[in-house]
Coordinates of C-alpha atoms in Angstrom, one line a residue:
M172 CA 0.0 0.0 0.0
T173 CA 3.0 2.3 0.5
S174 CA 3.9 4.5 -2.4
R175 CA 7.5 3.7 -3.4
P176 CA 10.2 5.6 -5.3
T177 CA 11.3 4.1 -8.6
R178 CA 14.9 3.7 -7.5
P179 CA 16.0 0.5 -5.8
G180 CA 16.6 0.5 -2.0
P181 CA 15.0 2.1 1.0
R182 CA 13.0 5.3 1.0
F183 CA 14.5 8.3 2.7
G184 CA 12.6 10.8 4.9
I185 CA 13.5 13.7 7.1
W186 CA 12.3 15.1 10.4
A187 CA 11.0 18.6 10.0
V188 CA 12.7 21.1 12.3
V189 CA 9.7 21.7 14.4
Y190 CA 11.8 22.6 17.5
G191 CA 14.4 24.5 15.3
T192 CA 17.1 21.9 16.0
S193 CA 17.9 18.2 15.7
A194 CA 20.6 17.9 18.2
S195 CA 22.6 20.7 19.9
L196 CA 20.9 23.9 21.0
Q197 CA 24.3 25.6 20.8
H198 CA 25.5 24.7 17.3
P199 CA 27.2 27.8 15.9
D200 CA 26.1 27.1 12.3
D201 CA 22.5 26.0 13.2
P202 CA 20.7 28.7 15.2
L203 CA 17.3 27.8 16.7
D204 CA 14.7 28.4 14.0
A205 CA 11.4 26.6 14.0
S206 CA 9.8 29.0 11.7
W207 CA 7.3 28.1 9.0
L208 CA 9.6 29.8 6.4
R209 CA 12.6 27.6 7.3
N210 CA 10.5 24.5 7.3
R211 CA 8.9 25.4 4.0
D212 CA 12.3 26.0 2.3
L213 CA 13.8 22.9 3.9
V214 CA 11.0 20.6 2.6
L215 CA 10.9 22.1 -0.8
E216 CA 14.7 21.6 -1.1
A217 CA 14.3 18.0 0.3
E218 CA 11.8 17.3 -2.5
T219 CA 14.2 18.6 -5.1
L220 CA 17.0 16.5 -3.7
G221 CA 15.0 13.3 -4.0
I222 CA 13.9 12.9 -0.4
D223 CA 10.7 10.8 -0.3
S224 CA 9.0 11.9 3.0
V225 CA 8.9 14.5 5.7
L226 CA 7.7 13.8 9.3
V227 CA 6.2 16.8 11.1
A228 CA 6.3 15.9 14.8
Q229 CA 3.6 17.3 17.1
H230 CA 3.9 19.4 20.1
I231 CA 1.8 22.4 21.0
V232 CA 4.7 23.9 23.1
N233 CA 8.4 23.3 22.7
P234 CA 9.6 20.6 25.1
F235 CA 12.8 22.5 25.8
G236 CA 10.8 25.4 27.2
D237 CA 7.8 27.5 26.2
E238 CA 10.1 30.5 25.6
F239 CA 11.2 28.7 22.4
D240 CA 9.3 28.6 19.1
Q241 CA 7.4 25.5 18.1
L242 CA 6.0 24.7 14.6
E243 CA 2.3 23.6 14.6
T244 CA 1.8 20.3 12.8
L245 CA -1.5 20.2 10.9
T246 CA -1.5 23.8 9.6
A247 CA 2.1 23.4 8.4
C248 CA 1.2 20.1 6.7
G249 CA -1.7 21.7 4.9
A250 CA 0.6 24.4 3.5
L251 CA 3.3 21.9 2.6
A252 CA 0.7 19.7 0.9
A253 CA -0.3 22.7 -1.4
L254 CA 3.3 23.7 -2.1
T255 CA 4.9 20.3 -2.9
K256 CA 4.3 17.8 -5.7
R257 CA 5.9 14.5 -4.8
I258 CA 7.1 14.3 -1.2
E259 CA 5.0 12.3 1.3
I260 CA 3.8 14.5 4.2
I261 CA 3.5 12.6 7.5
A262 CA 1.8 14.3 10.4
A263 CA 2.3 13.1 13.9
I264 CA -0.9 13.3 16.0
K265 CA -1.7 12.6 19.7
P266 CA -5.2 11.3 20.2
Y267 CA -6.0 13.3 23.3
L268 CA -5.6 16.6 21.4
L269 CA -8.3 16.0 18.7
H270 CA -11.6 14.1 18.5
P271 CA -11.2 11.2 16.0
A272 CA -14.0 12.4 13.8
V273 CA -12.6 16.0 13.7
F274 CA -9.1 14.7 12.9
A275 CA -10.3 12.2 10.3
K276 CA -12.0 15.0 8.3
M277 CA -8.9 17.1 8.5
A278 CA -6.8 14.1 7.3
L279 CA -9.1 13.5 4.3
Q280 CA -8.8 17.2 3.4
L281 CA -5.0 17.0 3.6
E282 CA -5.2 13.8 1.4
E283 CA -7.1 15.8 -1.2
I284 CA -4.8 18.9 -1.0
S285 CA -1.7 16.6 -1.4
E286 CA -3.3 14.4 -4.0
G287 CA -2.7 11.2 -2.1
R288 CA 0.5 12.0 -0.2
F289 CA -0.7 12.5 3.3
S290 CA 0.1 10.0 6.1
L291 CA -0.6 9.9 9.9
N292 CA 1.9 9.0 12.5
F293 CA 0.1 7.8 15.7
V294 CA 1.9 9.1 18.8
N295 CA 0.8 8.1 22.3
A296 CA 2.4 11.2 23.8
W297 CA 5.1 11.6 26.5
F298 CA 5.5 15.2 27.3
L299 CA 3.4 16.0 30.4
P300 CA 3.4 19.8 30.6
E301 CA 1.7 20.4 27.2
F302 CA -1.3 18.4 28.5
Q303 CA -1.3 19.4 32.2
K304 CA -1.0 23.1 31.5
A305 CA -3.9 23.0 29.1
G306 CA -6.1 20.9 31.5
I307 CA -6.1 17.9 29.0
P308 CA -6.2 14.5 30.6
F309 CA -2.9 12.5 30.7
P310 CA -3.8 9.1 32.1
P311 CA -1.2 6.4 32.8
H312 CA 0.7 4.8 29.8
D313 CA -1.5 1.8 29.3
E314 CA -4.7 3.7 29.7
R315 CA -3.6 6.1 27.0
Y316 CA -3.0 3.2 24.6
I317 CA -6.4 1.8 25.3
Y318 CA -7.9 5.2 24.5
G319 CA -5.6 5.6 21.5
G320 CA -6.6 2.2 20.1
E321 CA -10.3 3.2 20.2
W322 CA -9.4 6.5 18.6
L323 CA -7.3 5.0 15.9
R324 CA -9.8 2.4 14.9
I325 CA -12.4 5.1 14.4
V326 CA -10.0 7.3 12.4
K327 CA -9.0 4.3 10.2
Q328 CA -12.6 3.6 9.3
L329 CA -13.5 7.2 8.6
I330 CA -10.4 7.9 6.4
S331 CA -11.3 4.7 4.5
G332 CA -14.6 6.4 3.6
E333 CA -16.7 4.1 5.8
R334 CA -19.9 5.1 7.7
V335 CA -19.1 4.7 11.4
T336 CA -21.5 4.0 14.2
I337 CA -19.9 3.2 17.5
D338 CA -20.9 3.2 21.2
G339 CA -17.4 2.9 22.7
D340 CA -16.0 3.6 26.1
N341 CA -14.6 7.0 25.0
F342 CA -16.4 7.9 21.8
K343 CA -20.0 7.6 20.4
L344 CA -20.6 8.2 16.7
D345 CA -23.9 7.8 15.0
G346 CA -23.6 7.3 11.2
F347 CA -20.6 9.5 10.6
Q348 CA -19.2 9.4 7.0
F349 CA -17.0 11.9 5.2
R350 CA -16.7 12.9 1.6
P351 CA -14.7 13.3 -0.4
A352 CA -12.8 10.2 0.5
S353 CA -9.4 9.6 -1.1
K354 CA -9.5 9.6 -4.9
W355 CA -5.9 8.2 -5.1
R356 CA -6.0 5.1 -2.8
S357 CA -8.1 3.3 -0.3
R358 CA -6.9 5.7 2.5
P359 CA -3.9 7.6 3.9
L360 CA -1.2 5.5 5.4
L361 CA -0.8 4.9 9.1
Y362 CA 2.6 5.0 10.8
S363 CA 3.3 4.3 14.5
G364 CA 6.1 4.0 16.9
G365 CA 6.5 2.7 20.5
E366 CA 7.9 -0.5 21.9
S367 CA 5.6 -1.4 24.7
E368 CA 3.4 -4.5 24.3
L369 CA 0.3 -2.4 23.8
A370 CA 2.1 -0.3 21.2
L371 CA 3.3 -3.3 19.3
S372 CA -0.1 -5.0 19.3
L373 CA -1.8 -1.9 18.1
T374 CA 0.7 -1.4 15.4
A375 CA 0.3 -5.0 14.1
E376 CA -3.4 -4.6 14.2
L377 CA -4.0 -1.2 12.6
C378 CA -0.9 0.4 11.1
D379 CA 1.1 0.1 7.8
I380 CA 4.6 1.1 8.9
W381 CA 6.4 0.8 12.3
F382 CA 9.0 3.3 13.2
M383 CA 11.9 2.5 15.5
F384 CA 14.3 5.0 17.1
G385 CA 18.0 4.7 16.3
Q386 CA 19.6 1.5 17.6
P387 CA 22.1 -1.1 16.4
L388 CA 21.5 -3.3 13.4
E389 CA 21.2 -6.5 15.5
D390 CA 18.5 -5.0 17.7
V391 CA 16.5 -3.7 14.7
A392 CA 16.7 -7.2 13.0
K393 CA 15.5 -8.9 16.2
K394 CA 12.6 -6.5 16.6
I395 CA 11.5 -6.8 13.0
A396 CA 11.6 -10.6 13.3
G397 CA 9.5 -10.4 16.4
M398 CA 6.9 -8.2 14.7
R399 CA 6.7 -10.5 11.7
R400 CA 5.7 -13.3 14.1
R401 CA 2.6 -11.4 15.3
P402 CA -0.8 -12.1 13.9
R403 CA -1.8 -9.6 11.2
K404 CA -4.5 -9.2 8.6
G405 CA -3.9 -7.6 5.2
S406 CA -0.6 -6.4 3.7
P407 CA 2.7 -7.0 5.5
L408 CA 3.8 -4.4 8.0
E409 CA 6.7 -2.2 6.8
Y410 CA 9.5 -0.9 8.9
G411 CA 11.4 2.4 9.4
V412 CA 14.2 3.6 11.6
S413 CA 15.4 7.0 12.6
A414 CA 19.0 7.8 11.7
F415 CA 21.5 10.7 12.3
P416 CA 24.3 10.0 9.8
F417 CA 27.8 11.5 9.9
A418 CA 29.1 10.8 6.4
R419 CA 32.4 12.3 5.2
E420 CA 35.1 11.6 2.7
T421 CA 37.0 9.6 5.2
Q422 CA 36.3 7.6 8.4
S423 CA 38.5 9.9 10.5
E424 CA 36.6 13.0 9.3
A425 CA 33.3 11.4 10.1
E426 CA 34.4 10.3 13.6
E427 CA 35.7 13.9 14.2
A428 CA 32.3 15.3 13.2
L429 CA 30.5 12.9 15.5
A430 CA 32.8 13.7 18.4
Y431 CA 32.2 17.4 17.8
A432 CA 28.4 16.8 17.8
F433 CA 28.6 15.0 21.1
K434 CA 30.7 17.7 22.6
L435 CA 28.2 20.3 21.6
R436 CA 25.4 18.1 23.0
E437 CA 27.1 18.1 26.4
Q438 CA 26.5 21.8 26.7
D439 CA 22.7 21.0 26.7
N440 CA 22.9 18.5 29.6
D441 CA 20.8 20.7 31.9
A442 CA 18.2 21.3 29.2
Y443 CA 17.9 17.6 28.4
A444 CA 17.7 16.7 32.1
S445 CA 14.8 19.2 32.5
L446 CA 13.1 17.6 29.5
A447 CA 13.5 14.1 31.0
K448 CA 11.8 15.2 34.2
N449 CA 8.8 16.3 32.2
A450 CA 8.6 13.0 30.3
D451 CA 6.3 10.1 31.2
P452 CA 8.7 7.6 32.9
E453 CA 6.6 4.7 31.7
V454 CA 7.3 5.3 28.0
V455 CA 9.1 2.2 26.9
T456 CA 11.0 3.8 24.0
F457 CA 12.9 6.0 26.5
K458 CA 13.9 3.0 28.4
V459 CA 15.2 1.4 25.2
L460 CA 17.2 4.6 24.4
T461 CA 19.0 4.6 27.7
K462 CA 20.8 1.4 26.5
V463 CA 22.1 3.2 23.3
P464 CA 22.8 6.8 24.2
G465 CA 22.7 9.1 21.2
I466 CA 21.7 12.5 19.8
G467 CA 18.8 13.8 17.8
V468 CA 15.0 13.7 18.1
G469 CA 15.0 10.0 17.2
N470 CA 18.3 9.0 18.8
G471 CA 19.5 8.5 15.2
T472 CA 23.2 8.1 16.0
G473 CA 22.2 4.7 17.6
C474 CA 22.2 3.2 14.1
G475 CA 26.0 3.8 13.7
F476 CA 25.8 5.5 10.3
T477 CA 29.2 7.2 10.8
G478 CA 32.0 6.8 8.4
S479 CA 33.1 7.4 4.8
Y480 CA 30.4 7.9 2.2
D481 CA 30.9 4.3 1.0
E482 CA 30.8 2.9 4.5
V483 CA 27.6 4.7 5.5
A484 CA 25.9 3.6 2.3
R485 CA 26.9 0.0 3.0
R486 CA 25.5 0.2 6.5
I487 CA 22.2 1.6 5.2
V488 CA 22.0 -1.4 2.8
E489 CA 22.5 -3.8 5.7
F490 CA 19.5 -2.2 7.5
Y491 CA 17.5 -2.5 4.3
E492 CA 18.4 -6.1 3.9
V493 CA 16.9 -7.0 7.3
G494 CA 13.7 -5.3 6.4
V495 CA 14.1 -1.5 7.0
E496 CA 12.3 0.1 4.2
M497 CA 12.4 3.7 5.3
I498 CA 15.3 5.7 6.9
L499 CA 14.1 8.9 8.7
L500 CA 17.0 11.3 8.7
E501 CA 18.2 14.1 11.0
F502 CA 21.2 16.4 10.4
Q503 CA 23.0 19.3 11.9
P504 CA 23.4 21.9 10.4
F505 CA 20.3 20.4 8.7
E506 CA 20.3 22.0 5.3
R507 CA 24.0 21.6 4.6
E508 CA 24.3 18.0 5.8
M509 CA 21.0 17.0 4.0
R510 CA 22.6 18.2 0.7
R511 CA 25.7 16.3 1.4
F512 CA 23.8 13.1 2.2
A513 CA 21.6 13.4 -0.9
E514 CA 24.5 14.1 -3.2
E515 CA 27.1 11.6 -1.8
V516 CA 25.3 8.8 0.1
M517 CA 21.9 8.3 -1.6
P518 CA 23.5 7.5 -5.1
R519 CA 25.9 5.0 -3.5
V520 CA 22.9 3.3 -1.7
E521 CA 21.1 3.1 -5.0
R522 CA 24.1 1.6 -6.8
L523 CA 24.6 -1.0 -4.1
C524 CA 21.0 -2.0 -4.2
S525 CA 21.0 -2.2 -8.0
K526 CA 23.6 -4.9 -7.8
K527 CA 21.7 -7.1 -5.4

């Protein structure tokens, strides 16, 4: 069901810079800028460079502090849908922030504006203050997934053009149906992340693509194998991983760049410690990340994509061969390093995959 590029190998996506940064808050060549204008220009350039997708993460306030700017997800996705021609636009959404019927209607409108390029990334939420300060309920982890499961089942039916009547624990709908439904496919795609048992079960039941945060190849391979053993109806689940590559002409140059990134990241220890205090301690993904410390929104350095252009391309192909069909990329400085990756690494990945 996933739209695929014509080239061989994995799809490549980017994280939009919704916080204004992907790693260090102190980078001298990457000042904090979460503006619409920056994100617009970034995504338009990504499309030109051959990037396949953009994920627009969702927060209503910046997790590093409400004194910092924060891009709004759905309005930005609507504008991106109108301005772009090819790139997939993935909006993260947290069920407690929008009624499923309201969101489903918005999703179908985004599907129409983008002409079949809109996708939803189901997020169970982890940042407490944006809920607590707004008086929005933030129940314990498992309760949020039960609520989210009911929410997602309704959304999936509605964005598939079905008429929905339900008398659930949290929602009651009486004959809701939306038009126009998608003219390009049966419905928008559903992404999800999370590594708790409830998250994995919900993903296997309802979603099309499962995202993992950055972690070593052997861990990713084991998790994909485990997901493939789960019961599932319909098309096979697909898999993606978040990555923060450091690719240079030589291995030593790449390792130097990585070391510099970690050095800059150390200057933000207090900010990240404050962020951690405001996160739900029951979120399993955070527990996983403590085993593989890294940098970036998606802990992308955990994949180990550091080295020469040839070595990084080879490592990416290894992930592809165990089942990773999408690489969701972060960079810093974002624009400069995205260009480097598109020009130097992506062609090498394509050539390697063409030989398989």
